[in-house]
Coordinates of C-alpha atoms in Angstrom, one line a residue:
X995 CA 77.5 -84.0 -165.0
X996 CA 81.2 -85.0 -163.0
X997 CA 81.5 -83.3 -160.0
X998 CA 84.7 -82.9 -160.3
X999 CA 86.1 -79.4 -160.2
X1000 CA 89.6 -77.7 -161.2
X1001 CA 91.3 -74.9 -159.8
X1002 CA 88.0 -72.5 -160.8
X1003 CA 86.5 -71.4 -157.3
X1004 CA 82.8 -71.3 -156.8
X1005 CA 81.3 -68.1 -158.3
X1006 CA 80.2 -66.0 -155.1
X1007 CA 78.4 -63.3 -157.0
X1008 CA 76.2 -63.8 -160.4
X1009 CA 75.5 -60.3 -161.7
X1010 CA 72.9 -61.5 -164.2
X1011 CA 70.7 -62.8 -161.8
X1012 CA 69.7 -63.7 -158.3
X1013 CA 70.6 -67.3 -157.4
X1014 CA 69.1 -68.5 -153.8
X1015 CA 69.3 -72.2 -152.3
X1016 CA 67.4 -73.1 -149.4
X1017 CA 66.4 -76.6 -148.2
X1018 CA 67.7 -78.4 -151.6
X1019 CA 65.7 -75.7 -154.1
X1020 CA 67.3 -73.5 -155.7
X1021 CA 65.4 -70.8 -156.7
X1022 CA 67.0 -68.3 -160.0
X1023 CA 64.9 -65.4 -160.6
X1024 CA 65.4 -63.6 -164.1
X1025 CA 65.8 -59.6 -162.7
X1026 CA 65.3 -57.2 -165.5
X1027 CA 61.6 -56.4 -164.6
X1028 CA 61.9 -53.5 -166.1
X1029 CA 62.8 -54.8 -169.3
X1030 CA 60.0 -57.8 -168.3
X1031 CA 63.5 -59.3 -168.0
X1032 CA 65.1 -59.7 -171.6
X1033 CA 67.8 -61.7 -171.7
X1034 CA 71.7 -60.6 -172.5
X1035 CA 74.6 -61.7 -173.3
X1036 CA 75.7 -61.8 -169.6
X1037 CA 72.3 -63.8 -168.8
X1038 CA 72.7 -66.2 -170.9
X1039 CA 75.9 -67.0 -169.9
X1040 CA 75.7 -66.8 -166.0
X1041 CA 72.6 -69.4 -166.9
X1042 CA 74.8 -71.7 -168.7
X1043 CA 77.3 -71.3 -165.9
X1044 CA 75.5 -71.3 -163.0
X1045 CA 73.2 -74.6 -164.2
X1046 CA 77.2 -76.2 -164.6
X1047 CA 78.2 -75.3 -161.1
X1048 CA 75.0 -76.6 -159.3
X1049 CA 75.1 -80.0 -161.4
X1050 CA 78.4 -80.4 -160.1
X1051 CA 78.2 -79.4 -156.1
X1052 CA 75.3 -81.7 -156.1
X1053 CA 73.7 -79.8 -153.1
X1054 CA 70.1 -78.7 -155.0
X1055 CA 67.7 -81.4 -155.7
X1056 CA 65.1 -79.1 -157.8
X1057 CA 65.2 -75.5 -159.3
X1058 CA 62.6 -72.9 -159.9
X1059 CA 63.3 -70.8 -163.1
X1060 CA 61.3 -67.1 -162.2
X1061 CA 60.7 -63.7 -163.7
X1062 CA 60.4 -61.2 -161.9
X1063 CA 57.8 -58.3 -162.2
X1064 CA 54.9 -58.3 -165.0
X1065 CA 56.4 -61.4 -166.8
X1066 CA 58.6 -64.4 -166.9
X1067 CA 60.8 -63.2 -169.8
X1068 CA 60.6 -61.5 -173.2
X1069 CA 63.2 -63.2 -174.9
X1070 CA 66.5 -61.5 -176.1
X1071 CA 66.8 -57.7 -175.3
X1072 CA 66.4 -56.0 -178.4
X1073 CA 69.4 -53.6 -178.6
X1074 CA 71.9 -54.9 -176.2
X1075 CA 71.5 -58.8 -178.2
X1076 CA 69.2 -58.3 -181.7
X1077 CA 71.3 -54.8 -182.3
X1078 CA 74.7 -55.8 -181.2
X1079 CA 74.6 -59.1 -183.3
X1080 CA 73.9 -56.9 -186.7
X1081 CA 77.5 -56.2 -186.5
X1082 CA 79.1 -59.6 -185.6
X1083 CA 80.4 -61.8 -188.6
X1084 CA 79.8 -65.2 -188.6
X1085 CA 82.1 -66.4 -186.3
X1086 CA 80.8 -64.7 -183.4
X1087 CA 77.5 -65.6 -184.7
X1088 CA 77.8 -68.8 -184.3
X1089 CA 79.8 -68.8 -180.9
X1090 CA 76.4 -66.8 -179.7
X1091 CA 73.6 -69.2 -180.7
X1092 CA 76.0 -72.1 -180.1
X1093 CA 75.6 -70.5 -176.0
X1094 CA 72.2 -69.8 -176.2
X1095 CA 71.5 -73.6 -177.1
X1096 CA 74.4 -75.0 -174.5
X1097 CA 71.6 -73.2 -171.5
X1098 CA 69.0 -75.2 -172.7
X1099 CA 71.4 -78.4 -173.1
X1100 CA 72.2 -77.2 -169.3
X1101 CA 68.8 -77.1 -168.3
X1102 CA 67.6 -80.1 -169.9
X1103 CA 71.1 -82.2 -168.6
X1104 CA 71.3 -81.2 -165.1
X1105 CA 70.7 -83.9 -162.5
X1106 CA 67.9 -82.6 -160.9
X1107 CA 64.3 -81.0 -161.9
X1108 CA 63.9 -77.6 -163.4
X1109 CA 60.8 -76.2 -162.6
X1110 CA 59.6 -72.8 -164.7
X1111 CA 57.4 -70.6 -162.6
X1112 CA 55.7 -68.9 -165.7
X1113 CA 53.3 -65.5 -165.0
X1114 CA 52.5 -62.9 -168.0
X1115 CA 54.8 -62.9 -170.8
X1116 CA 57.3 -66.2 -172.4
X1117 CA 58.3 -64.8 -175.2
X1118 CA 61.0 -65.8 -178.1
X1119 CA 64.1 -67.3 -176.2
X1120 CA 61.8 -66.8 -172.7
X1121 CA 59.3 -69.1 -174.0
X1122 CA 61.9 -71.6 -174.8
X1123 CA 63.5 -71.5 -171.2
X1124 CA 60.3 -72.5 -170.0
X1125 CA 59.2 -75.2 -172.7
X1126 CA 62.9 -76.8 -171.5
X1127 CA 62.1 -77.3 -168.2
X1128 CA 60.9 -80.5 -166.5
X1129 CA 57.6 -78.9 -165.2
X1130 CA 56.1 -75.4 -166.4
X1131 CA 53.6 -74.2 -164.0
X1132 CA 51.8 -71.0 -165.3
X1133 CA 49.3 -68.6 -164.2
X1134 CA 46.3 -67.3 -166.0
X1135 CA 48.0 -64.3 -166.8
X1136 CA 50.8 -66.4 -168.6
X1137 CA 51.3 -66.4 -172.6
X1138 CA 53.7 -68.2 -174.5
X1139 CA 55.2 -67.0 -178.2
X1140 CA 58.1 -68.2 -180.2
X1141 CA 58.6 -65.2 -182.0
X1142 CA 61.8 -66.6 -184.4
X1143 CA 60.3 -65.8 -187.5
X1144 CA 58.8 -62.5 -186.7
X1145 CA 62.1 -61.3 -186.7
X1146 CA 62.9 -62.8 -190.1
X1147 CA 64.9 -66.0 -188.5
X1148 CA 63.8 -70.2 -188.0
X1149 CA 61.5 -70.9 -185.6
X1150 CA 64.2 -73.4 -184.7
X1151 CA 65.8 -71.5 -182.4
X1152 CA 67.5 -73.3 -178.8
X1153 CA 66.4 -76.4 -179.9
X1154 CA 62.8 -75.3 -180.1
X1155 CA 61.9 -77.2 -183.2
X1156 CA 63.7 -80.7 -181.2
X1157 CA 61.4 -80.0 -178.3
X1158 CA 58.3 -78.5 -178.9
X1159 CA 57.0 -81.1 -181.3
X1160 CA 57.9 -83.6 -178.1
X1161 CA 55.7 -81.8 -175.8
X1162 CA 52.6 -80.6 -177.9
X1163 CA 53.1 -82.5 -181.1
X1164 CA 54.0 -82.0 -184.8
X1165 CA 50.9 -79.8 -185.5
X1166 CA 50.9 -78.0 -182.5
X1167 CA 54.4 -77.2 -182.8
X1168 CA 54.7 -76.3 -186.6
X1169 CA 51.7 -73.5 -185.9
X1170 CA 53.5 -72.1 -182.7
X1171 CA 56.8 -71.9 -184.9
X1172 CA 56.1 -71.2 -188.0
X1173 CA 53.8 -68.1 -187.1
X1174 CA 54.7 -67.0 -184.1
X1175 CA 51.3 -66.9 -182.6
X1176 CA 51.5 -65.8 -178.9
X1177 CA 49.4 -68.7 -176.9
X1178 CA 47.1 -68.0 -173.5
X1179 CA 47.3 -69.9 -170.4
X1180 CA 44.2 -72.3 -171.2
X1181 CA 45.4 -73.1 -174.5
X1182 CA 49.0 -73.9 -173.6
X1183 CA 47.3 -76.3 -170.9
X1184 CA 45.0 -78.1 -173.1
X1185 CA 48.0 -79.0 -175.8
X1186 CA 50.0 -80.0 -172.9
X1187 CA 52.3 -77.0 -172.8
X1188 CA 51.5 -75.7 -169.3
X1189 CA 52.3 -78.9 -166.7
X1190 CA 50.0 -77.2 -163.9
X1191 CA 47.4 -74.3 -164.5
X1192 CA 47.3 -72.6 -160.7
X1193 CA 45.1 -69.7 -160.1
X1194 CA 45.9 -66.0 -160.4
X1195 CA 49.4 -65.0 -159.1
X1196 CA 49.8 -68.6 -157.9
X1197 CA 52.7 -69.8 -160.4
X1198 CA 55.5 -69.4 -157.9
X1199 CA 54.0 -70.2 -154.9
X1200 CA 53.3 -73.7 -156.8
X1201 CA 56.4 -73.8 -158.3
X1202 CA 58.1 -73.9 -155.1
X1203 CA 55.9 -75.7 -153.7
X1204 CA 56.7 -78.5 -156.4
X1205 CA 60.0 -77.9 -156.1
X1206 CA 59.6 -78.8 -152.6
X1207 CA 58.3 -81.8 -153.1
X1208 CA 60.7 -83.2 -155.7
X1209 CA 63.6 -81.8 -153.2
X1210 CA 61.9 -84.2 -150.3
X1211 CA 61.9 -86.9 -152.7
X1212 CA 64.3 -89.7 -153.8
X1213 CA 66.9 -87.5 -156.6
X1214 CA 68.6 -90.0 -157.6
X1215 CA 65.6 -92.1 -158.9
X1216 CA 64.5 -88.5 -160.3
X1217 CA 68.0 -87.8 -161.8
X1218 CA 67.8 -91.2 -163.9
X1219 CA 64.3 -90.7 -164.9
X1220 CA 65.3 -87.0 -166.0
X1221 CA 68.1 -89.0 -168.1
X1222 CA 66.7 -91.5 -169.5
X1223 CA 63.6 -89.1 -171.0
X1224 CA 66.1 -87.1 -173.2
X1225 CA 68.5 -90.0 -174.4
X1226 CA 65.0 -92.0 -175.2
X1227 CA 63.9 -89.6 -177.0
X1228 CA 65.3 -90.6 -180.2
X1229 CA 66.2 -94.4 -179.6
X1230 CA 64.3 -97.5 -181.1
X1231 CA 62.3 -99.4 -178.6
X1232 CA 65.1 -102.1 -178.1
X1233 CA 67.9 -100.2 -176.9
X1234 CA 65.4 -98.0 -174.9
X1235 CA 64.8 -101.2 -172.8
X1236 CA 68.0 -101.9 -172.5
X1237 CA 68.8 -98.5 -171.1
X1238 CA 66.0 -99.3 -168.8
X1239 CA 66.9 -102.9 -167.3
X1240 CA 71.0 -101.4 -167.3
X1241 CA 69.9 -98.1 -165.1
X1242 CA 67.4 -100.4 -162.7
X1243 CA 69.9 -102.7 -162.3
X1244 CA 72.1 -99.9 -161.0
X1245 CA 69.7 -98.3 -158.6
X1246 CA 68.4 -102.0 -157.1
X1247 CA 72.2 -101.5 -155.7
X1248 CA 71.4 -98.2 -154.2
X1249 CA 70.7 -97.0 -150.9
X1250 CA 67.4 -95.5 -151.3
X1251 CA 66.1 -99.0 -152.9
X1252 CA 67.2 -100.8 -149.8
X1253 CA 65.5 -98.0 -148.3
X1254 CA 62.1 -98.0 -149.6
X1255 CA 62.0 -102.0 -148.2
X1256 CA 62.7 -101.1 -145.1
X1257 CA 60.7 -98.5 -144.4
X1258 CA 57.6 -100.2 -146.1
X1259 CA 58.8 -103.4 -143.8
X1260 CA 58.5 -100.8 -140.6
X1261 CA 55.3 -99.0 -141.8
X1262 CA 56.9 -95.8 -141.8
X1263 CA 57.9 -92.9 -144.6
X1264 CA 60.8 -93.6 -146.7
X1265 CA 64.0 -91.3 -145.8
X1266 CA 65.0 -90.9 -149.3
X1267 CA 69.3 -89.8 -149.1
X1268 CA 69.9 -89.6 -152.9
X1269 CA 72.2 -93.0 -153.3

């Protein structure tokens, strides 16, 4: 994303959600707990938003998506998004789902990792949050569920049916969305949904401390790898290569490149700057 800005001034206050950077994490903690943190209209969009402004300041080199209280999130709040949309025509239907995918286009496009810190309950649009994050490290308490079609709509919802079937396979993928069948913590690790099982009320503690570590590390060479696994995605072999030898030409000119031979050539840890 350009981090080129117009006359909008930096959002000082997100009412949707707590937003914290420290040390190159950012750390955005879903606070509804009392709702186990359903999503609204307004948290969807200071997502979208928010993501859009840290992709372009260029200050945070990895994110942790949280919940907090009993759960990560329950999806969409029932009356304030599943009511209020019974009485939208189709115009305003569309301009809603058309947000609801631009977070995870947001999530999945911004220049640095996402991290999901998942505990109790993904559920519906929560689940998909999480399954569009770079890493999804989960507690034993933590249970996935794309719930689309228990409420009578596809289970292609966000770009769910795009990236599921990329994480856990076709199989995997058409049971979770066709029937809506909430998933534990051992099963979502053993069809490769859940990146890091931790022990009991250990998922943000690991998540940050991930997040740490990818923050120490060198972001561009993360950025481009970030990159070049979603525009791969659906490219033939040859013009994946390409991509390839075009971006490692690139970043054989960068400063952390030259880096990594010096500080091998001086027997000493690499001090990664991100160029």
């Amino acid at each position: 994303m350009s981090p080129f800005t117009g006359s909008a001034a930096r959002t000082s206050d997100w009412r949707h959600l707590r937003c914290a950077v420290a040390d190159g994490v950012a750390t955005v903690t879903l606070a509804r707990p009392g709702k186990l943190n359903a999503l609204t209209f307004g948290a969807y969009a200071d997502l979208r938003d928010l993501l859009a402004e840290l992709s372009r300041e260029r200050t945070v080199r990895a994110l942790v998506l949280a919940g907090e209280g009993r759960g990560f999130c329950s999806g969409g709040d029932v009356d304030e998004i599943i009511g209020a949309t019974l009485a939208m025509d189709t115009a305003s239907l569309l301009d809603f789902n058309r947000m609801t995918g631009q977070v995870v286009r947001a999530i999945r496009e911004c220049p640095f990792p996402v991290v999901a810190a998942v505990h109790g309950v993904a559920a519906g649009a929560g689940a998909v949050l999480a399954l569009a994050a770079d890493f999804r490290v989960a507690d034993p308490s933590a249970r996935f569920a794309f719930l689309f079609t228990r409420v009578g709509l596809s289970g292609g919802d966000m770009g769910a049916a795009y990236l599921l079937p990329r994480v856990v396979g076709l199989g995997h993928a058409t049971r979770l969305l066709m029937l809506g069948e909430s998933v534990r913590a051992a099963e979502a690790e053993r069809i490769g949904l859940i990146s890091l099982l931790t022990d009991e009320d250990s998922a943000d503690e690991a998540a940050h401390e991930l997040a740490r570590r990818l923050a120490e590390g060198p972001a561009l060479a993360y950025a481009q790898t970030k990159a070049l696994l979603t525009a791969e995605l659906d490219m033939p072999l040859a013009a994946a290569v390409e991509l390839d030898a075009a971006t490692q030409a690139l970043l054989m000119n960068g400063e952390d490149y030259a880096e990594f031979h010096a500080a091998f050539s001086e027997k000493r840890a690499p001090k990664w700057q991100g160029r």
